[in-house]
């Protein structure tokens, strides 16, 4: 089984509709380690060595968070700034993360139509995620397209649940290495590759 590490950053989980629902769907998977960064580090005092050990012991890393001001909540940035050390994650001898996969599980208030060059937001989601892509690439990791839930304000509970099912299915398929890497690399969103009708794998 591939081992998956979810690094979750949501500073207001008590107000969350979408991530709260996603979390309800992903419990009980032995190959998945879930870390709630705001719960572990409410004062932003990140245990760098512990986080690096966690990275080393997993194959696939997920940055799960809402889109806040076209970026991630601050603690995930702090995690990147402190954990991805020069000489360890990048730089001449920094190859600790080489070959690992990483992608964002991201939610946005803006819908898919808004995130177009001609749309309300004047940019695309891959453009917004560019800093994550570059960070991953500099750390010799393979950056994959996001699992993206757009237009969160307009989603009803049933629709959010469906994303939760898809997310669980994605984690299962990643665990058994069931996704074709070429398909993943070409997808706009990794969601597009998951059929929830296959949820008999559950
Ligand atoms: C501080 C803040 C900043 C936000 N910035 C953005 C943004 O830049 N773009 C966007 O599409 N939505 C933005 N939103 C909307 C959130 O992305 C959306 O409410 C969230 O993803 C929904 O997930 P949740 O129910 O788990 O909180 C923002 C929300 C907050 C509270």
PDB file of C-alpha atoms and ligand atoms in Angstrom:
ATOM      1  CA  UNK A   1       0.000   0.000   0.000  1.00  0.00           C
ATOM      2  CA  UNK A   2       1.120   3.555  -0.690  1.00  0.00           C
ATOM      3  CA  UNK A   3       1.191   5.606   2.500  1.00  0.00           C
ATOM      4  CA  UNK A   4      -0.606   8.953   2.398  1.00  0.00           C
ATOM      5  CA  UNK A   5      -0.007  11.917   4.700  1.00  0.00           C
ATOM      6  CA  UNK A   6      -2.750  14.553   4.873  1.00  0.00           C
ATOM      7  CA  UNK A   7      -1.570  17.896   6.235  1.00  0.00           C
ATOM      8  CA  UNK A   8      -4.776  19.730   7.026  1.00  0.00           C
ATOM      9  CA  UNK A   9      -4.916  23.489   7.625  1.00  0.00           C
ATOM     10  CA  UNK A  10      -8.217  25.176   8.479  1.00  0.00           C
ATOM     11  CA  UNK A  11      -8.128  27.934  11.100  1.00  0.00           C
ATOM     12  CA  UNK A  12     -11.907  27.998  11.645  1.00  0.00           C
ATOM     13  CA  UNK A  13     -13.029  24.391  11.475  1.00  0.00           C
ATOM     14  CA  UNK A  14     -16.010  25.129  13.715  1.00  0.00           C
ATOM     15  CA  UNK A  15     -17.436  27.319  10.917  1.00  0.00           C
ATOM     16  CA  UNK A  16     -16.545  24.921   8.106  1.00  0.00           C
ATOM     17  CA  UNK A  17     -19.163  23.141   6.012  1.00  0.00           C
ATOM     18  CA  UNK A  18     -17.033  21.548   3.334  1.00  0.00           C
ATOM     19  CA  UNK A  19     -13.828  20.411   5.046  1.00  0.00           C
ATOM     20  CA  UNK A  20     -15.799  19.254   8.075  1.00  0.00           C
ATOM     21  CA  UNK A  21     -17.782  16.984   5.738  1.00  0.00           C
ATOM     22  CA  UNK A  22     -14.664  15.799   3.908  1.00  0.00           C
ATOM     23  CA  UNK A  23     -13.092  14.793   7.218  1.00  0.00           C
ATOM     24  CA  UNK A  24     -16.156  12.708   8.101  1.00  0.00           C
ATOM     25  CA  UNK A  25     -15.560  10.612   4.991  1.00  0.00           C
ATOM     26  CA  UNK A  26     -11.882   9.797   5.345  1.00  0.00           C
ATOM     27  CA  UNK A  27     -11.647   8.060   8.696  1.00  0.00           C
ATOM     28  CA  UNK A  28     -10.560   4.466   9.268  1.00  0.00           C
ATOM     29  CA  UNK A  29      -8.115   4.108   6.372  1.00  0.00           C
ATOM     30  CA  UNK A  30      -4.982   2.402   7.693  1.00  0.00           C
ATOM     31  CA  UNK A  31      -2.719   3.744   4.944  1.00  0.00           C
ATOM     32  CA  UNK A  32      -3.713   7.366   5.643  1.00  0.00           C
ATOM     33  CA  UNK A  33      -2.179   9.569   8.360  1.00  0.00           C
ATOM     34  CA  UNK A  34      -4.199  12.687   9.124  1.00  0.00           C
ATOM     35  CA  UNK A  35      -2.533  15.691  10.776  1.00  0.00           C
ATOM     36  CA  UNK A  36      -4.621  18.707  11.767  1.00  0.00           C
ATOM     37  CA  UNK A  37      -1.938  21.398  11.807  1.00  0.00           C
ATOM     38  CA  UNK A  38      -4.017  23.999  13.670  1.00  0.00           C
ATOM     39  CA  UNK A  39      -4.818  21.441  16.349  1.00  0.00           C
ATOM     40  CA  UNK A  40      -1.168  20.385  16.743  1.00  0.00           C
ATOM     41  CA  UNK A  41       0.376  23.831  16.490  1.00  0.00           C
ATOM     42  CA  UNK A  42      -2.133  26.476  17.705  1.00  0.00           C
ATOM     43  CA  UNK A  43       0.813  28.765  18.545  1.00  0.00           C
ATOM     44  CA  UNK A  44       2.583  28.110  15.187  1.00  0.00           C
ATOM     45  CA  UNK A  45       5.482  26.442  17.003  1.00  0.00           C
ATOM     46  CA  UNK A  46       6.047  23.649  14.503  1.00  0.00           C
ATOM     47  CA  UNK A  47       8.086  20.589  15.493  1.00  0.00           C
ATOM     48  CA  UNK A  48      10.270  20.512  12.394  1.00  0.00           C
ATOM     49  CA  UNK A  49      11.979  17.166  13.066  1.00  0.00           C
ATOM     50  CA  UNK A  50       8.650  15.438  13.740  1.00  0.00           C
ATOM     51  CA  UNK A  51       7.155  16.842  10.539  1.00  0.00           C
ATOM     52  CA  UNK A  52      10.203  15.811   8.518  1.00  0.00           C
ATOM     53  CA  UNK A  53       9.993  12.260   9.913  1.00  0.00           C
ATOM     54  CA  UNK A  54       6.329  12.146   8.924  1.00  0.00           C
ATOM     55  CA  UNK A  55       7.199  13.203   5.395  1.00  0.00           C
ATOM     56  CA  UNK A  56       9.918  10.562   5.129  1.00  0.00           C
ATOM     57  CA  UNK A  57       7.556   7.785   6.154  1.00  0.00           C
ATOM     58  CA  UNK A  58       4.892   8.534   3.519  1.00  0.00           C
ATOM     59  CA  UNK A  59       4.753   8.249  -0.281  1.00  0.00           C
ATOM     60  CA  UNK A  60       2.015  10.764  -1.093  1.00  0.00           C
ATOM     61  CA  UNK A  61       1.572  14.118   0.631  1.00  0.00           C
ATOM     62  CA  UNK A  62      -1.680  16.087   0.565  1.00  0.00           C
ATOM     63  CA  UNK A  63      -1.986  19.746   1.473  1.00  0.00           C
ATOM     64  CA  UNK A  64      -5.671  20.040   2.402  1.00  0.00           C
ATOM     65  CA  UNK A  65      -7.045  23.531   3.012  1.00  0.00           C
ATOM     66  CA  UNK A  66      -9.574  26.183   1.985  1.00  0.00           C
ATOM     67  CA  UNK A  67      -8.408  28.878  -0.442  1.00  0.00           C
ATOM     68  CA  UNK A  68      -7.888  31.989   1.688  1.00  0.00           C
ATOM     69  CA  UNK A  69      -6.921  35.191  -0.090  1.00  0.00           C
ATOM     70  CA  UNK A  70      -5.730  33.244  -3.131  1.00  0.00           C
ATOM     71  CA  UNK A  71      -3.416  31.149  -1.003  1.00  0.00           C
ATOM     72  CA  UNK A  72      -3.374  28.732   1.917  1.00  0.00           C
ATOM     73  CA  UNK A  73      -4.119  29.572   5.553  1.00  0.00           C
ATOM     74  CA  UNK A  74      -1.041  30.967   7.284  1.00  0.00           C
ATOM     75  CA  UNK A  75      -0.055  27.852   9.234  1.00  0.00           C
ATOM     76  CA  UNK A  76       0.467  25.828   6.078  1.00  0.00           C
ATOM     77  CA  UNK A  77       2.838  28.537   4.824  1.00  0.00           C
ATOM     78  CA  UNK A  78       4.624  28.430   8.173  1.00  0.00           C
ATOM     79  CA  UNK A  79       4.898  24.646   7.803  1.00  0.00           C
ATOM     80  CA  UNK A  80       6.472  25.070   4.357  1.00  0.00           C
ATOM     81  CA  UNK A  81       8.825  27.799   5.558  1.00  0.00           C
ATOM     82  CA  UNK A  82      10.147  25.760   8.484  1.00  0.00           C
ATOM     83  CA  UNK A  83       9.890  22.098   7.469  1.00  0.00           C
ATOM     84  CA  UNK A  84      11.213  22.255   3.905  1.00  0.00           C
ATOM     85  CA  UNK A  85      14.748  23.055   4.977  1.00  0.00           C
ATOM     86  CA  UNK A  86      17.660  23.828   2.685  1.00  0.00           C
ATOM     87  CA  UNK A  87      20.026  20.878   2.508  1.00  0.00           C
ATOM     88  CA  UNK A  88      17.173  18.524   3.410  1.00  0.00           C
ATOM     89  CA  UNK A  89      14.262  19.231   1.068  1.00  0.00           C
ATOM     90  CA  UNK A  90      16.120  21.260  -1.557  1.00  0.00           C
ATOM     91  CA  UNK A  91      19.580  22.510  -2.425  1.00  0.00           C
ATOM     92  CA  UNK A  92      22.639  20.562  -3.511  1.00  0.00           C
ATOM     93  CA  UNK A  93      22.265  17.746  -0.976  1.00  0.00           C
ATOM     94  CA  UNK A  94      18.581  18.228  -0.243  1.00  0.00           C
ATOM     95  CA  UNK A  95      16.935  15.184  -1.719  1.00  0.00           C
ATOM     96  CA  UNK A  96      14.895  13.824   1.211  1.00  0.00           C
ATOM     97  CA  UNK A  97      11.583  14.189  -0.607  1.00  0.00           C
ATOM     98  CA  UNK A  98      12.749  13.120  -4.040  1.00  0.00           C
ATOM     99  CA  UNK A  99      10.121  11.171  -5.980  1.00  0.00           C
ATOM    100  CA  UNK A 100       7.265  11.670  -3.516  1.00  0.00           C
ATOM    101  CA  UNK A 101       3.914  12.852  -4.881  1.00  0.00           C
ATOM    102  CA  UNK A 102       2.136  15.920  -3.573  1.00  0.00           C
ATOM    103  CA  UNK A 103      -1.094  17.740  -4.398  1.00  0.00           C
ATOM    104  CA  UNK A 104      -3.622  20.151  -2.883  1.00  0.00           C
ATOM    105  CA  UNK A 105      -7.095  19.261  -1.728  1.00  0.00           C
ATOM    106  CA  UNK A 106      -8.566  22.711  -1.993  1.00  0.00           C
ATOM    107  CA  UNK A 107     -11.949  24.377  -1.634  1.00  0.00           C
ATOM    108  CA  UNK A 108     -12.854  27.809  -2.965  1.00  0.00           C
ATOM    109  CA  UNK A 109     -15.832  30.120  -2.631  1.00  0.00           C
ATOM    110  CA  UNK A 110     -15.325  31.129  -6.253  1.00  0.00           C
ATOM    111  CA  UNK A 111     -16.744  28.725  -8.808  1.00  0.00           C
ATOM    112  CA  UNK A 112     -15.072  27.103 -11.786  1.00  0.00           C
ATOM    113  CA  UNK A 113     -16.332  29.778 -14.202  1.00  0.00           C
ATOM    114  CA  UNK A 114     -14.903  32.548 -12.036  1.00  0.00           C
ATOM    115  CA  UNK A 115     -11.432  30.981 -12.170  1.00  0.00           C
ATOM    116  CA  UNK A 116     -10.859  31.620 -15.880  1.00  0.00           C
ATOM    117  CA  UNK A 117      -8.686  34.335 -17.488  1.00  0.00           C
ATOM    118  CA  UNK A 118     -11.902  36.066 -18.650  1.00  0.00           C
ATOM    119  CA  UNK A 119     -13.847  35.237 -15.483  1.00  0.00           C
ATOM    120  CA  UNK A 120     -14.530  37.201 -12.315  1.00  0.00           C
ATOM    121  CA  UNK A 121     -11.223  36.150 -10.736  1.00  0.00           C
ATOM    122  CA  UNK A 122      -9.118  36.837 -13.873  1.00  0.00           C
ATOM    123  CA  UNK A 123      -6.920  33.807 -13.253  1.00  0.00           C
ATOM    124  CA  UNK A 124      -7.057  30.037 -13.191  1.00  0.00           C
ATOM    125  CA  UNK A 125      -6.640  27.628 -10.289  1.00  0.00           C
ATOM    126  CA  UNK A 126      -3.333  26.263 -11.696  1.00  0.00           C
ATOM    127  CA  UNK A 127      -2.055  29.868 -11.708  1.00  0.00           C
ATOM    128  CA  UNK A 128      -3.070  30.305  -8.071  1.00  0.00           C
ATOM    129  CA  UNK A 129      -1.418  27.006  -7.177  1.00  0.00           C
ATOM    130  CA  UNK A 130       1.829  27.894  -8.957  1.00  0.00           C
ATOM    131  CA  UNK A 131       3.742  28.556  -5.691  1.00  0.00           C
ATOM    132  CA  UNK A 132       2.820  25.043  -4.510  1.00  0.00           C
ATOM    133  CA  UNK A 133       3.851  23.550  -7.830  1.00  0.00           C
ATOM    134  CA  UNK A 134       7.198  25.359  -7.789  1.00  0.00           C
ATOM    135  CA  UNK A 135       7.795  24.440  -4.144  1.00  0.00           C
ATOM    136  CA  UNK A 136       7.139  20.777  -4.898  1.00  0.00           C
ATOM    137  CA  UNK A 137       9.323  20.818  -7.994  1.00  0.00           C
ATOM    138  CA  UNK A 138      12.202  22.519  -6.218  1.00  0.00           C
ATOM    139  CA  UNK A 139      11.942  19.767  -3.598  1.00  0.00           C
ATOM    140  CA  UNK A 140      12.192  17.110  -6.366  1.00  0.00           C
ATOM    141  CA  UNK A 141       8.604  16.007  -5.744  1.00  0.00           C
ATOM    142  CA  UNK A 142       5.992  15.237  -8.405  1.00  0.00           C
ATOM    143  CA  UNK A 143       3.272  17.870  -8.181  1.00  0.00           C
ATOM    144  CA  UNK A 144      -0.154  16.552  -9.155  1.00  0.00           C
ATOM    145  CA  UNK A 145      -3.324  18.456 -10.111  1.00  0.00           C
ATOM    146  CA  UNK A 146      -5.604  19.359  -7.212  1.00  0.00           C
ATOM    147  CA  UNK A 147      -8.710  17.741  -5.853  1.00  0.00           C
ATOM    148  CA  UNK A 148     -10.675  20.967  -6.157  1.00  0.00           C
ATOM    149  CA  UNK A 149     -14.106  21.776  -4.783  1.00  0.00           C
ATOM    150  CA  UNK A 150     -15.147  25.111  -6.345  1.00  0.00           C
ATOM    151  CA  UNK A 151     -18.158  27.296  -5.598  1.00  0.00           C
ATOM    152  CA  UNK A 152     -18.524  26.095  -2.020  1.00  0.00           C
ATOM    153  CA  UNK A 153     -21.111  28.724  -1.048  1.00  0.00           C
ATOM    154  CA  UNK A 154     -23.587  27.302  -3.547  1.00  0.00           C
ATOM    155  CA  UNK A 155     -23.150  23.624  -2.696  1.00  0.00           C
ATOM    156  CA  UNK A 156     -25.897  21.854  -0.771  1.00  0.00           C
ATOM    157  CA  UNK A 157     -25.249  19.112   1.773  1.00  0.00           C
ATOM    158  CA  UNK A 158     -25.819  16.301  -0.741  1.00  0.00           C
ATOM    159  CA  UNK A 159     -23.306  17.794  -3.169  1.00  0.00           C
ATOM    160  CA  UNK A 160     -20.716  18.238  -0.442  1.00  0.00           C
ATOM    161  CA  UNK A 161     -21.267  14.643   0.638  1.00  0.00           C
ATOM    162  CA  UNK A 162     -20.634  13.512  -2.905  1.00  0.00           C
ATOM    163  CA  UNK A 163     -17.247  15.243  -2.829  1.00  0.00           C
ATOM    164  CA  UNK A 164     -16.601  13.481   0.469  1.00  0.00           C
ATOM    165  CA  UNK A 165     -17.319  10.109  -1.173  1.00  0.00           C
ATOM    166  CA  UNK A 166     -15.015  11.002  -4.050  1.00  0.00           C
ATOM    167  CA  UNK A 167     -12.247  12.047  -1.701  1.00  0.00           C
ATOM    168  CA  UNK A 168     -12.471   8.766   0.194  1.00  0.00           C
ATOM    169  CA  UNK A 169     -12.464   6.862  -3.095  1.00  0.00           C
ATOM    170  CA  UNK A 170      -9.419   8.827  -4.262  1.00  0.00           C
ATOM    171  CA  UNK A 171      -7.522   7.921  -1.078  1.00  0.00           C
ATOM    172  CA  UNK A 172      -8.409   4.243  -1.554  1.00  0.00           C
ATOM    173  CA  UNK A 173      -7.321   4.236  -5.197  1.00  0.00           C
ATOM    174  CA  UNK A 174      -4.080   6.064  -4.411  1.00  0.00           C
ATOM    175  CA  UNK A 175      -3.390   3.537  -1.666  1.00  0.00           C
ATOM    176  CA  UNK A 176      -3.637   0.575  -4.032  1.00  0.00           C
ATOM    177  CA  UNK A 177      -1.816   2.488  -6.780  1.00  0.00           C
ATOM    178  CA  UNK A 178      -4.852   2.256  -9.030  1.00  0.00           C
ATOM    179  CA  UNK A 179      -4.470   5.592 -10.845  1.00  0.00           C
ATOM    180  CA  UNK A 180      -2.487   5.829 -14.051  1.00  0.00           C
ATOM    181  CA  UNK A 181       0.246   8.430 -13.524  1.00  0.00           C
ATOM    182  CA  UNK A 182       0.035   9.731 -17.099  1.00  0.00           C
ATOM    183  CA  UNK A 183      -3.733  10.279 -16.650  1.00  0.00           C
ATOM    184  CA  UNK A 184      -3.122  12.063 -13.347  1.00  0.00           C
ATOM    185  CA  UNK A 185      -0.509  14.371 -14.803  1.00  0.00           C
ATOM    186  CA  UNK A 186      -2.813  15.355 -17.663  1.00  0.00           C
ATOM    187  CA  UNK A 187      -5.980  15.906 -15.638  1.00  0.00           C
ATOM    188  CA  UNK A 188      -7.123  19.429 -14.742  1.00  0.00           C
ATOM    189  CA  UNK A 189      -8.376  18.136 -11.423  1.00  0.00           C
ATOM    190  CA  UNK A 190      -7.643  14.760  -9.915  1.00  0.00           C
ATOM    191  CA  UNK A 191     -11.399  14.619  -9.072  1.00  0.00           C
ATOM    192  CA  UNK A 192     -12.094  14.015 -12.757  1.00  0.00           C
ATOM    193  CA  UNK A 193     -10.432  10.597 -12.555  1.00  0.00           C
ATOM    194  CA  UNK A 194     -12.596   9.268  -9.736  1.00  0.00           C
ATOM    195  CA  UNK A 195     -15.913   7.500 -10.237  1.00  0.00           C
ATOM    196  CA  UNK A 196     -17.854   7.273  -7.029  1.00  0.00           C
ATOM    197  CA  UNK A 197     -19.977   4.519  -8.506  1.00  0.00           C
ATOM    198  CA  UNK A 198     -16.895   2.370  -7.881  1.00  0.00           C
ATOM    199  CA  UNK A 199     -17.370   2.871  -4.161  1.00  0.00           C
ATOM    200  CA  UNK A 200     -17.879  -0.872  -3.694  1.00  0.00           C
ATOM    201  CA  UNK A 201     -14.119  -0.723  -2.944  1.00  0.00           C
ATOM    202  CA  UNK A 202     -15.097   0.842   0.385  1.00  0.00           C
TER     203      UNK A 202
HETATM  204  C1  LIG B   1     -10.427  34.667   5.160  1.00  0.00           C
HETATM  205  C2  LIG B   1     -11.079  34.072   3.938  1.00  0.00           C
HETATM  206  C3  LIG B   1     -10.497  34.255   2.710  1.00  0.00           C
HETATM  207  C4  LIG B   1     -11.058  33.665   1.567  1.00  0.00           C
HETATM  208  N1  LIG B   1     -10.450  33.858   0.353  1.00  0.00           N
HETATM  209  C5  LIG B   1     -10.986  33.286  -0.754  1.00  0.00           C
HETATM  210  C6  LIG B   1     -10.352  33.467  -2.022  1.00  0.00           C
HETATM  211  O1  LIG B   1      -9.313  34.112  -2.165  1.00  0.00           O
HETATM  212  N2  LIG B   1     -10.939  32.889  -3.109  1.00  0.00           N
HETATM  213  C7  LIG B   1     -12.091  32.156  -3.013  1.00  0.00           C
HETATM  214  O2  LIG B   1     -12.549  31.649  -4.045  1.00  0.00           O
HETATM  215  N3  LIG B   1     -12.695  31.946  -1.810  1.00  0.00           N
HETATM  216  C8  LIG B   1     -12.171  32.496  -0.691  1.00  0.00           C
HETATM  217  N4  LIG B   1     -12.776  32.294   0.541  1.00  0.00           N
HETATM  218  C9  LIG B   1     -13.896  31.339   0.641  1.00  0.00           C
HETATM  219  C10 LIG B   1     -13.391  30.003   1.181  1.00  0.00           C
HETATM  220  O3  LIG B   1     -12.416  29.437   0.313  1.00  0.00           O
HETATM  221  C11 LIG B   1     -14.534  29.010   1.360  1.00  0.00           C
HETATM  222  O4  LIG B   1     -15.438  29.590   2.266  1.00  0.00           O
HETATM  223  C12 LIG B   1     -14.051  27.689   1.927  1.00  0.00           C
HETATM  224  O5  LIG B   1     -13.214  27.062   0.999  1.00  0.00           O
HETATM  225  C13 LIG B   1     -15.211  26.771   2.237  1.00  0.00           C
HETATM  226  O6  LIG B   1     -14.734  25.640   2.954  1.00  0.00           O
HETATM  227  P1  LIG B   1     -15.201  25.378   4.477  1.00  0.00           P
HETATM  228  O7  LIG B   1     -16.701  25.274   4.474  1.00  0.00           O
HETATM  229  O8  LIG B   1     -14.547  24.105   4.870  1.00  0.00           O
HETATM  230  O9  LIG B   1     -14.699  26.547   5.289  1.00  0.00           O
HETATM  231  C14 LIG B   1     -12.238  32.884   1.677  1.00  0.00           C
HETATM  232  C15 LIG B   1     -12.837  32.728   2.937  1.00  0.00           C
HETATM  233  C16 LIG B   1     -12.265  33.312   4.065  1.00  0.00           C
HETATM  234  C17 LIG B   1     -12.928  33.112   5.408  1.00  0.00           C
END
